[in-house]
């Protein structure tokens, strides 16, 4: 109405109060820069984890715990920290879960567009480069994404570590998160490029189990993924307490008798076969229903 | 009729022509011949060099250019337009490497050049690029490729092609002589390119420029001497072939 416009009168029913922040912004006291305010007083976003990935002759193994912590309480004991990007690429995520989830969707979109344009999926190196370039634009804005991209492309098994400040490293072994020092210890001891698939599975589970034993922010179960030439597969999900206990039993048995060395082996093979390929194929797995009831996994 | 629809690039004629683009193609037909051959392990580019004036420094005339270590192109048409396109393509190759860490595929850079050319056929106040390009190279997977673009912005893959002044004659020669045997050996492929060019170039060896790319190797420009050696071989083969023929008839 003309009179309203002239007097610049605003009806109270038209929209939210002008004193409220714009949609999507944090409400902070006047005169305060939102970023520094949040840094001091804001909620502690989800952090703390143990994820690891290593590449070997038969592909790339990705393993992660499932505890999502927020400050000093466990926000989610069964979160999925390994995110599939496409059939031949996985990412282990660490840092802020929300940031990781979002940036992975952006990466999925980028790769899909490029695949359509070029007629073939970009390599893992390209994916890592794209992700680090996208995130480096937000440097200094408290993005926290520390991820290992595990994939199989034309050059074979490939593994890249990408951090949200733009770091991008190629390597054979990476472990990310608060539990990573413990995991590195175990990994460095048992890793060699030519190990068998079962040895790799064992090593990954062992490393995460040890990390969860000592790190307060890691726990829950171990999600184990394997990226092969034919694509990624979800190998197993094992509860860490059970796993750790079995590890102890195994080492005790080892120490007790050299003569009984052959005995533990049949146990390994049987257990491993059970925990082999689940009927869940790539693409069918959704974060929600990926919770196969934590199967007790014998080493 | 044409005169009313050929001033502005963005105007179609009633029968569906873009006259400016067609005139650009005419400009290409005036340029000196370029021929390209895709062998099994080698790609060959040959161009006819226009004879230079007495005082002109020959080395500054370059019709074959490297776009990256593994891709190069030859063109026919307006040299200045080619220079602009080559610059942009070289930048595009490096930008691609920066963004995705991999070298461009031959198809990617061809598509880039073709898209660039097409943009200029749909913009106000600009004219199309007056060049056709022959883009050759090897991809990461080791497969040799040859593409040709034209002023309208289309591109196609070829086994062997020619553009420029006597393109038709040379292409007919290639159609007859491009056999599996001819391209199986690197040397044979080079000789085929020279023979094809000689169909169009009257003045002989001095006006031919030749370049090859072998798998996993950078562009190699042939010196005048090397070309001469190849031509001598070709002439020898020709003589032997004629001798055989005359023997038969006798």
Coordinates of C-alpha atoms in Angstrom, one line a residue:
Chain A
X1 CA 0.0 0.0 0.0
X2 CA 1.3 3.4 -0.9
X3 CA 1.0 5.0 2.5
X4 CA 2.9 2.1 4.0
X5 CA 5.7 2.4 1.5
X6 CA 6.0 6.1 2.1
X7 CA 6.2 5.7 5.9
X8 CA 8.5 2.6 5.5
X9 CA 6.2 0.8 7.9
X10 CA 6.7 -2.9 8.2
X11 CA 3.9 -5.2 9.2
X12 CA 4.8 -7.5 12.1
X13 CA 3.1 -10.4 10.4
X14 CA 5.2 -10.3 7.3
X15 CA 8.4 -11.8 8.4
X16 CA 10.5 -12.7 11.4
X17 CA 11.6 -10.0 13.6
X18 CA 14.4 -7.9 12.2
X19 CA 16.3 -8.6 15.4
X20 CA 16.6 -12.2 14.6
X21 CA 19.5 -13.3 12.4
X22 CA 19.1 -14.2 8.8
X23 CA 18.2 -17.7 8.0
X24 CA 21.2 -19.9 8.2
X25 CA 23.3 -17.7 10.4
X26 CA 24.3 -18.0 14.0
X27 CA 22.6 -15.6 16.5
X28 CA 25.5 -13.7 18.1
X29 CA 25.6 -10.6 20.3
X30 CA 25.9 -7.4 18.4
X31 CA 29.4 -6.2 17.6
X32 CA 30.7 -9.7 17.7
X33 CA 32.3 -11.5 14.8
X34 CA 30.5 -14.9 14.5
X35 CA 33.7 -16.8 13.9
X36 CA 35.6 -15.7 16.9
X37 CA 32.5 -16.0 19.0
X38 CA 31.9 -19.6 18.0
X39 CA 35.5 -20.5 18.5
X40 CA 35.3 -19.5 22.1
X41 CA 31.7 -20.3 23.1
X42 CA 30.4 -22.5 20.3
X43 CA 29.5 -26.2 20.6
X44 CA 32.4 -28.5 20.2
X45 CA 31.7 -30.1 16.9
X46 CA 32.2 -33.9 16.4
X47 CA 35.9 -34.8 16.4
X48 CA 38.1 -37.6 17.4
X49 CA 38.3 -40.9 15.6
X50 CA 40.6 -43.6 14.3
X51 CA 40.6 -44.2 10.6
X52 CA 43.3 -45.9 8.6
X53 CA 44.0 -46.9 5.0
X54 CA 46.8 -48.6 3.3
X55 CA 47.5 -49.8 -0.2
X56 CA 49.0 -53.2 -1.0
X57 CA 49.3 -55.5 -4.0
X58 CA 45.6 -56.6 -3.9
X59 CA 44.0 -53.2 -3.5
X60 CA 43.4 -50.7 -0.8
X61 CA 42.1 -51.4 2.7
X62 CA 40.1 -48.8 4.6
X63 CA 39.1 -49.2 8.2
X64 CA 37.5 -47.0 10.8
X65 CA 36.0 -47.0 14.2
X66 CA 32.4 -46.0 14.6
X67 CA 32.4 -43.7 17.6
X68 CA 31.3 -40.1 17.0
X69 CA 32.2 -38.0 20.0
X70 CA 31.1 -34.5 20.8
X71 CA 33.2 -33.1 23.6
X72 CA 33.1 -35.6 26.4
X73 CA 30.0 -37.6 25.4
X74 CA 29.5 -40.1 22.6
X75 CA 27.1 -38.6 20.1
X76 CA 26.8 -41.7 18.1
X77 CA 28.3 -45.1 18.8
X78 CA 27.6 -46.5 15.3
X79 CA 28.5 -43.8 12.8
X80 CA 29.8 -44.6 9.4
X81 CA 33.1 -43.0 8.7
X82 CA 34.0 -44.6 5.4
X83 CA 32.1 -42.9 2.6
X84 CA 31.8 -44.4 -0.9
X85 CA 32.3 -41.8 -3.6
X86 CA 31.8 -44.1 -6.6
X87 CA 32.3 -47.7 -7.3
X88 CA 36.1 -47.5 -7.3
X89 CA 36.7 -44.8 -4.7
X90 CA 36.2 -44.6 -1.0
X91 CA 37.0 -42.0 1.5
X92 CA 37.8 -42.4 5.2
X93 CA 36.6 -39.3 7.1
X94 CA 37.9 -37.6 10.2
X95 CA 37.4 -34.2 11.7
X96 CA 34.0 -32.6 11.6
X97 CA 31.5 -35.2 10.4
X98 CA 29.2 -32.6 8.9
X99 CA 32.0 -31.1 6.9
X100 CA 33.1 -34.5 5.7
X101 CA 29.7 -35.5 4.6
X102 CA 29.1 -32.3 2.7
X103 CA 32.4 -32.2 0.9
X104 CA 32.1 -35.8 -0.1
X105 CA 28.8 -35.1 -1.8
X106 CA 30.4 -32.2 -3.6
X107 CA 33.2 -34.4 -4.7
X108 CA 30.8 -37.1 -5.9
X109 CA 29.1 -34.5 -8.0
X110 CA 32.3 -33.1 -9.5
X111 CA 33.5 -36.6 -10.4
X112 CA 30.2 -37.6 -11.9
X113 CA 30.2 -34.5 -14.1
X114 CA 33.7 -35.1 -15.3
X115 CA 33.0 -38.7 -16.0
X116 CA 30.1 -37.7 -18.2
X117 CA 32.1 -35.1 -20.0
X118 CA 35.3 -37.1 -20.5
X119 CA 33.7 -40.5 -20.9
X120 CA 35.8 -42.0 -18.0
X121 CA 36.1 -41.4 -14.3
X122 CA 38.9 -39.2 -13.2
X123 CA 41.8 -40.9 -11.4
X124 CA 42.2 -41.0 -7.6
X125 CA 45.0 -38.4 -8.0
X126 CA 42.5 -36.1 -9.8
X127 CA 39.9 -36.6 -7.2
X128 CA 42.3 -35.8 -4.4
X129 CA 43.5 -32.7 -6.3
X130 CA 39.9 -31.5 -6.9
X131 CA 38.9 -32.0 -3.3
X132 CA 42.0 -30.2 -1.9
X133 CA 41.6 -27.3 -4.3
X134 CA 37.9 -26.9 -3.4
X135 CA 38.6 -27.0 0.3
X136 CA 41.7 -24.7 0.2
X137 CA 39.4 -21.9 -0.8
X138 CA 37.9 -22.1 2.7
X139 CA 41.2 -22.0 4.5
X140 CA 41.1 -20.2 7.8
X141 CA 37.4 -20.7 8.2
X142 CA 37.6 -23.6 10.6
X143 CA 36.8 -26.3 8.1
X144 CA 38.1 -29.6 9.5
X145 CA 38.2 -32.5 7.0
X146 CA 41.1 -35.0 7.2
X147 CA 40.4 -37.7 4.8
X148 CA 42.2 -40.6 3.0
X149 CA 40.9 -41.3 -0.5
X150 CA 41.3 -45.0 -1.3
X151 CA 40.7 -46.1 -4.9
X152 CA 41.6 -48.3 -7.8
X153 CA 42.2 -46.5 -11.1
X154 CA 44.2 -47.0 -14.3
X155 CA 47.5 -46.9 -12.3
X156 CA 46.4 -49.6 -9.9
X157 CA 45.6 -49.2 -6.1
X158 CA 46.0 -45.5 -5.1
X159 CA 45.9 -43.8 -1.8
X160 CA 45.9 -40.0 -1.1
X161 CA 45.6 -38.1 2.1
X162 CA 43.8 -34.8 1.9
X163 CA 43.4 -32.2 4.6
X164 CA 41.1 -29.2 4.6
X165 CA 44.0 -26.7 4.5
X166 CA 44.8 -28.0 1.1
X167 CA 47.4 -30.6 2.0
X168 CA 47.5 -33.5 -0.4
X169 CA 49.9 -36.4 0.0
X170 CA 50.4 -39.7 -1.7
X171 CA 51.4 -42.6 0.4
X172 CA 51.2 -46.3 1.2
X173 CA 49.9 -46.0 4.7
X174 CA 47.8 -43.3 6.3
X175 CA 46.0 -43.2 9.7
X176 CA 44.0 -40.2 10.6
X177 CA 42.4 -39.0 13.9
X178 CA 43.0 -38.9 17.6
X179 CA 43.7 -42.7 17.6
X180 CA 46.2 -42.6 14.7
X181 CA 49.4 -42.7 16.7
X182 CA 48.3 -46.1 18.2
X183 CA 47.2 -47.3 14.9
X184 CA 50.5 -46.3 13.2
X185 CA 52.4 -48.3 15.7
X186 CA 50.6 -51.5 14.8
X187 CA 50.5 -50.7 11.0
X188 CA 54.2 -49.9 10.7
X189 CA 55.0 -53.2 12.5
X190 CA 52.9 -55.5 10.3
X191 CA 52.8 -53.8 6.9
X192 CA 54.4 -55.0 3.7
X193 CA 53.2 -54.4 0.2
X194 CA 53.0 -58.1 -0.7
X195 CA 50.9 -59.3 2.1
X196 CA 47.9 -61.5 1.4
X197 CA 44.3 -60.2 1.6
X198 CA 43.6 -62.0 4.9
X199 CA 46.8 -60.6 6.4
X200 CA 45.7 -57.2 5.4
X201 CA 42.2 -57.6 6.9
X202 CA 43.8 -58.8 10.2
X203 CA 46.3 -56.0 10.3
X204 CA 43.6 -53.4 9.7
X205 CA 41.3 -54.8 12.4
X206 CA 44.2 -55.2 14.8
X207 CA 45.4 -51.6 14.3
X208 CA 41.9 -50.1 14.9
X209 CA 41.3 -52.3 17.9
X210 CA 44.5 -51.2 19.6
X211 CA 43.8 -47.6 18.9
X212 CA 40.3 -47.8 20.4
X213 CA 41.7 -49.5 23.4
X214 CA 43.8 -46.5 24.3
X215 CA 42.1 -43.6 22.7
X216 CA 39.0 -42.3 24.5
X217 CA 37.5 -40.8 21.4
X218 CA 37.5 -44.0 19.4
X219 CA 35.4 -47.1 20.0
X220 CA 32.3 -48.9 18.9
X221 CA 33.1 -51.3 16.1
X222 CA 35.6 -51.6 13.2
X223 CA 34.2 -51.1 9.7
X224 CA 36.5 -52.8 7.2
X225 CA 36.4 -52.0 3.5
X226 CA 38.5 -53.3 0.6
X227 CA 38.8 -51.6 -2.8
X228 CA 39.7 -54.1 -5.5
X229 CA 40.0 -53.8 -9.2
X230 CA 36.3 -54.7 -9.5
X231 CA 35.2 -52.1 -7.0
X232 CA 34.9 -51.6 -3.3
X233 CA 33.3 -54.1 -0.9
X234 CA 32.3 -53.9 2.7
X235 CA 34.2 -56.7 4.3
X236 CA 33.1 -56.8 7.9
X237 CA 32.0 -54.9 11.0
X238 CA 33.4 -56.2 14.3
X239 CA 32.9 -54.9 17.8
X240 CA 36.2 -53.7 19.2
X241 CA 35.9 -55.0 22.7
X242 CA 35.4 -58.5 21.4
X243 CA 38.1 -58.0 18.9
X244 CA 40.6 -56.8 21.5
X245 CA 39.8 -59.7 23.8
X246 CA 40.4 -62.2 21.0
X247 CA 43.7 -60.5 20.2
X248 CA 44.8 -61.0 23.8
X249 CA 43.8 -64.6 23.7
X250 CA 45.6 -65.1 20.4
X251 CA 48.9 -63.6 21.7
X252 CA 48.6 -65.7 24.9
X253 CA 48.1 -68.8 23.0
X254 CA 51.1 -67.9 20.9
X255 CA 53.2 -67.4 23.9
X256 CA 52.1 -70.5 25.6
X257 CA 53.2 -73.1 23.1
X258 CA 55.3 -73.0 20.0
X259 CA 54.1 -76.5 19.4
X260 CA 50.5 -75.3 19.1
X261 CA 51.4 -72.9 16.4
X262 CA 49.4 -74.6 13.7
X263 CA 46.2 -74.7 15.8
X264 CA 45.2 -71.0 15.7
X265 CA 45.4 -71.1 11.9
X266 CA 42.2 -73.1 11.1
X267 CA 40.4 -70.7 13.4
X268 CA 41.6 -67.7 11.3
X269 CA 40.5 -69.3 8.1
X270 CA 37.1 -70.2 9.2
X271 CA 36.4 -66.9 10.8
X272 CA 37.7 -65.0 7.8
X273 CA 35.5 -67.0 5.4
X274 CA 32.4 -66.1 7.4
X275 CA 33.4 -62.5 7.4
X276 CA 34.1 -62.5 3.7
X277 CA 32.0 -60.9 1.1
X278 CA 28.7 -59.9 2.4
X279 CA 25.9 -60.1 -0.1
X280 CA 25.7 -56.3 0.1
X281 CA 27.1 -55.1 -3.2
X282 CA 28.5 -51.7 -4.0
X283 CA 25.8 -49.0 -4.4
X284 CA 23.3 -51.0 -2.4
X285 CA 24.8 -49.9 0.9
X286 CA 23.2 -46.9 2.4
X287 CA 24.6 -45.4 5.6
X288 CA 21.4 -46.1 7.5
X289 CA 21.1 -49.8 6.8
X290 CA 24.7 -50.7 6.8
X291 CA 24.6 -51.9 10.3
X292 CA 25.0 -55.6 10.0
X293 CA 24.6 -56.7 13.6
X294 CA 28.1 -56.6 15.0
X295 CA 29.3 -60.1 14.3
X296 CA 31.9 -61.5 16.6
X297 CA 34.8 -61.8 14.2
X298 CA 37.4 -64.4 15.1
X299 CA 40.8 -63.6 13.9
Chain B
X1 CA 20.0 -13.8 -51.5
X2 CA 23.2 -14.7 -49.6
X3 CA 24.2 -11.0 -49.3
X4 CA 21.4 -10.3 -47.0
X5 CA 22.3 -13.0 -44.5
X6 CA 26.0 -13.0 -44.5
X7 CA 26.9 -9.9 -42.7
X8 CA 26.1 -10.9 -39.2
X9 CA 27.4 -14.2 -37.9
X10 CA 24.5 -14.9 -35.6
X11 CA 21.9 -14.8 -38.4
X12 CA 20.7 -17.9 -40.2
X13 CA 19.7 -17.7 -43.8
X14 CA 16.3 -19.0 -44.7
X15 CA 17.7 -22.3 -46.0
X16 CA 19.7 -22.8 -42.8
X17 CA 23.2 -21.6 -43.6
X18 CA 25.5 -19.6 -41.5
X19 CA 27.2 -17.9 -44.3
X20 CA 30.1 -16.4 -42.2
X21 CA 31.0 -19.9 -41.2
X22 CA 31.0 -21.1 -44.8
X23 CA 33.1 -18.2 -45.8
X24 CA 35.5 -19.1 -43.1
X25 CA 35.8 -22.5 -44.6
X26 CA 36.6 -20.9 -47.9
X27 CA 39.4 -19.1 -46.2
X28 CA 40.7 -22.4 -44.9
X29 CA 40.7 -23.7 -48.5
X30 CA 43.1 -21.0 -49.4
X31 CA 45.7 -22.0 -46.8
X32 CA 48.6 -24.2 -47.5
X33 CA 48.1 -28.0 -47.3
X34 CA 48.5 -29.9 -44.1
X35 CA 48.3 -33.7 -43.9
X36 CA 48.2 -36.0 -40.8
X37 CA 48.5 -39.7 -40.6
X38 CA 47.7 -42.0 -37.6
X39 CA 50.0 -45.0 -37.6
X40 CA 50.1 -47.9 -35.2
X41 CA 52.9 -46.5 -33.1
X42 CA 53.4 -43.1 -34.6
X43 CA 51.5 -40.0 -35.7
X44 CA 52.8 -37.9 -38.5
X45 CA 52.1 -34.3 -39.4
X46 CA 53.2 -32.8 -42.7
X47 CA 52.7 -29.3 -44.0
X48 CA 53.4 -27.4 -47.2
X49 CA 55.6 -24.4 -46.5
X50 CA 54.8 -21.4 -48.5
X51 CA 57.9 -20.1 -50.2
X52 CA 59.3 -17.1 -48.2
X53 CA 60.5 -13.9 -49.6
X54 CA 64.3 -13.5 -50.1
X55 CA 64.9 -11.3 -47.1
X56 CA 62.4 -13.2 -44.8
X57 CA 63.9 -15.4 -42.1
X58 CA 62.4 -18.8 -42.7
X59 CA 62.5 -20.1 -39.2
X60 CA 59.8 -17.7 -38.0
X61 CA 57.1 -19.4 -40.0
X62 CA 55.7 -22.3 -38.0
X63 CA 52.7 -24.3 -39.0
X64 CA 53.2 -27.2 -36.6
X65 CA 53.0 -26.4 -32.9
X66 CA 53.2 -28.5 -29.8
X67 CA 50.3 -28.0 -27.4
X68 CA 51.8 -30.2 -24.7
X69 CA 54.5 -32.9 -24.6
X70 CA 52.2 -35.5 -26.1
X71 CA 49.9 -33.5 -28.3
X72 CA 50.6 -31.2 -31.3
X73 CA 48.7 -29.6 -34.1
X74 CA 49.0 -28.3 -37.6
X75 CA 46.5 -25.8 -39.1
X76 CA 45.4 -24.4 -42.5
X77 CA 44.0 -21.0 -42.8
X78 CA 44.6 -17.6 -41.2
X79 CA 47.9 -17.7 -39.3
X80 CA 46.9 -15.0 -36.8
X81 CA 43.8 -16.8 -35.8
X82 CA 45.8 -20.0 -35.4
X83 CA 48.2 -18.2 -33.1
X84 CA 45.3 -17.2 -30.8
X85 CA 43.8 -20.7 -30.7
X86 CA 47.2 -22.3 -30.1
X87 CA 47.9 -20.0 -27.1
X88 CA 44.5 -20.7 -25.6
X89 CA 45.0 -24.5 -26.1
X90 CA 48.4 -24.5 -24.5
X91 CA 47.0 -22.7 -21.5
X92 CA 44.1 -25.1 -21.3
X93 CA 46.6 -28.1 -21.3
X94 CA 48.4 -26.7 -18.3
X95 CA 45.3 -25.7 -16.5
X96 CA 44.0 -29.2 -16.9
X97 CA 47.2 -30.5 -15.4
X98 CA 46.9 -28.1 -12.5
X99 CA 43.3 -28.9 -11.7
X100 CA 43.2 -32.7 -12.1
X101 CA 46.9 -33.7 -12.1
X102 CA 46.6 -35.6 -15.3
X103 CA 47.7 -34.6 -18.8
X104 CA 44.9 -33.8 -21.3
X105 CA 43.7 -36.5 -23.6
X106 CA 43.8 -35.6 -27.3
X107 CA 40.0 -35.6 -27.4
X108 CA 39.8 -33.2 -24.5
X109 CA 41.9 -30.6 -26.1
X110 CA 40.2 -31.1 -29.4
X111 CA 36.9 -30.5 -27.7
X112 CA 38.3 -27.4 -26.0
X113 CA 39.4 -26.0 -29.3
X114 CA 36.1 -26.9 -31.0
X115 CA 34.1 -25.4 -28.2
X116 CA 36.1 -22.2 -28.5
X117 CA 35.5 -22.1 -32.2
X118 CA 31.8 -22.7 -31.8
X119 CA 31.6 -19.8 -29.3
X120 CA 32.8 -17.5 -31.9
X121 CA 30.1 -18.6 -34.3
X122 CA 27.4 -17.6 -31.8
X123 CA 28.6 -14.3 -30.5
X124 CA 27.7 -10.8 -31.5
X125 CA 30.4 -8.7 -33.1
X126 CA 32.9 -11.5 -33.7
X127 CA 33.8 -13.5 -36.7
X128 CA 34.6 -17.2 -36.7
X129 CA 38.1 -18.4 -36.6
X130 CA 39.4 -19.0 -40.1
X131 CA 41.3 -22.1 -39.5
X132 CA 40.9 -25.9 -39.6
X133 CA 43.2 -27.8 -37.3
X134 CA 44.7 -31.3 -37.3
X135 CA 45.4 -32.4 -33.8
X136 CA 47.5 -35.5 -33.2
X137 CA 48.9 -37.2 -30.1
X138 CA 49.0 -40.2 -27.8
X139 CA 46.8 -40.6 -24.8
X140 CA 47.8 -42.1 -21.5
X141 CA 46.7 -45.5 -22.7
X142 CA 49.2 -45.4 -25.5
X143 CA 46.6 -45.2 -28.3
X144 CA 47.4 -42.7 -31.1
X145 CA 44.7 -40.3 -32.1
X146 CA 44.1 -37.8 -34.9
X147 CA 41.3 -35.3 -34.8
X148 CA 40.3 -32.5 -37.2
X149 CA 38.3 -29.4 -36.3
X150 CA 36.8 -26.9 -38.7
X151 CA 35.6 -23.2 -38.3
X152 CA 32.1 -24.3 -37.4
X153 CA 33.3 -25.9 -34.2
X154 CA 32.7 -29.6 -35.2
X155 CA 35.4 -32.2 -34.7
X156 CA 35.9 -35.7 -35.9
X157 CA 38.4 -38.5 -35.5
X158 CA 40.3 -39.6 -38.6
X159 CA 42.7 -42.2 -39.6
X160 CA 44.4 -39.9 -42.0
X161 CA 43.3 -36.5 -43.3
X162 CA 44.3 -33.4 -45.2
X163 CA 43.2 -29.8 -45.0
X164 CA 44.0 -26.6 -47.0
X165 CA 44.6 -26.0 -50.6
X166 CA 44.7 -29.4 -52.3
X167 CA 42.9 -31.2 -49.5
X168 CA 40.7 -33.1 -51.9
X169 CA 43.5 -34.5 -54.0
X170 CA 45.6 -35.5 -51.0
X171 CA 42.6 -37.1 -49.3
X172 CA 41.9 -39.2 -52.4
X173 CA 45.5 -40.2 -52.5
X174 CA 45.3 -41.2 -48.8
X175 CA 42.1 -43.2 -49.3
X176 CA 43.8 -45.2 -52.0
X177 CA 47.1 -45.7 -50.2
X178 CA 46.3 -45.9 -46.5
X179 CA 46.6 -49.6 -45.8
X180 CA 47.3 -51.6 -42.7
X181 CA 50.7 -52.4 -44.2
X182 CA 51.4 -48.8 -44.9
X183 CA 51.1 -47.7 -41.3
X184 CA 52.4 -50.7 -39.6
X185 CA 56.0 -49.5 -39.8
X186 CA 56.9 -46.0 -38.6
X187 CA 59.1 -45.3 -41.6
X188 CA 56.3 -46.4 -43.9
X189 CA 53.9 -44.0 -42.3
X190 CA 56.4 -41.1 -42.6
X191 CA 56.9 -42.0 -46.3
X192 CA 53.1 -42.1 -46.8
X193 CA 52.8 -38.6 -45.4
X194 CA 55.5 -37.3 -47.6
X195 CA 54.1 -39.0 -50.7
X196 CA 50.7 -37.5 -49.9
X197 CA 52.1 -34.0 -49.6
X198 CA 54.1 -34.4 -52.8
X199 CA 50.8 -34.8 -54.6
X200 CA 49.9 -31.3 -53.6
X201 CA 53.3 -29.6 -53.4
X202 CA 54.8 -28.9 -56.8
X203 CA 58.0 -27.4 -55.8
X204 CA 59.4 -30.4 -54.0
X205 CA 61.3 -31.2 -50.9
X206 CA 62.3 -27.7 -49.8
X207 CA 58.7 -26.7 -49.2
X208 CA 57.8 -29.6 -46.9
X209 CA 57.8 -29.5 -43.1
X210 CA 57.4 -32.7 -41.2
X211 CA 56.9 -33.7 -37.6
X212 CA 56.3 -36.9 -35.8
X213 CA 55.3 -38.1 -32.3
X214 CA 56.2 -41.6 -31.2
X215 CA 54.6 -43.2 -28.2
X216 CA 56.0 -41.7 -24.9
X217 CA 58.3 -39.4 -26.8
X218 CA 58.0 -35.6 -27.4
X219 CA 57.4 -34.0 -30.7
X220 CA 60.2 -34.3 -33.2
X221 CA 60.6 -31.9 -36.1
X222 CA 62.4 -33.2 -39.1
X223 CA 65.3 -31.3 -40.4
X224 CA 65.5 -30.5 -44.1
X225 CA 68.2 -33.2 -44.5
X226 CA 66.1 -35.9 -42.9
X227 CA 63.2 -35.0 -45.2
X228 CA 65.5 -35.2 -48.1
X229 CA 66.7 -38.7 -47.2
X230 CA 63.1 -39.8 -47.0
X231 CA 62.3 -38.3 -50.3
X232 CA 65.3 -40.0 -51.9
X233 CA 64.1 -43.3 -50.6
X234 CA 60.6 -42.6 -52.0
X235 CA 62.0 -41.8 -55.4
X236 CA 64.0 -45.0 -55.4
X237 CA 61.0 -47.0 -54.6
X238 CA 59.1 -45.3 -57.3
X239 CA 61.8 -46.1 -59.8
X240 CA 61.8 -49.7 -58.8
X241 CA 58.1 -49.9 -59.0
X242 CA 58.2 -48.5 -62.5
X243 CA 61.0 -50.8 -63.6
X244 CA 58.9 -53.8 -62.4
X245 CA 56.0 -52.5 -64.4
X246 CA 57.9 -52.0 -67.5
X247 CA 59.4 -55.5 -67.1
X248 CA 56.0 -56.9 -66.9
X249 CA 54.7 -55.2 -70.0
X250 CA 57.8 -56.3 -71.9

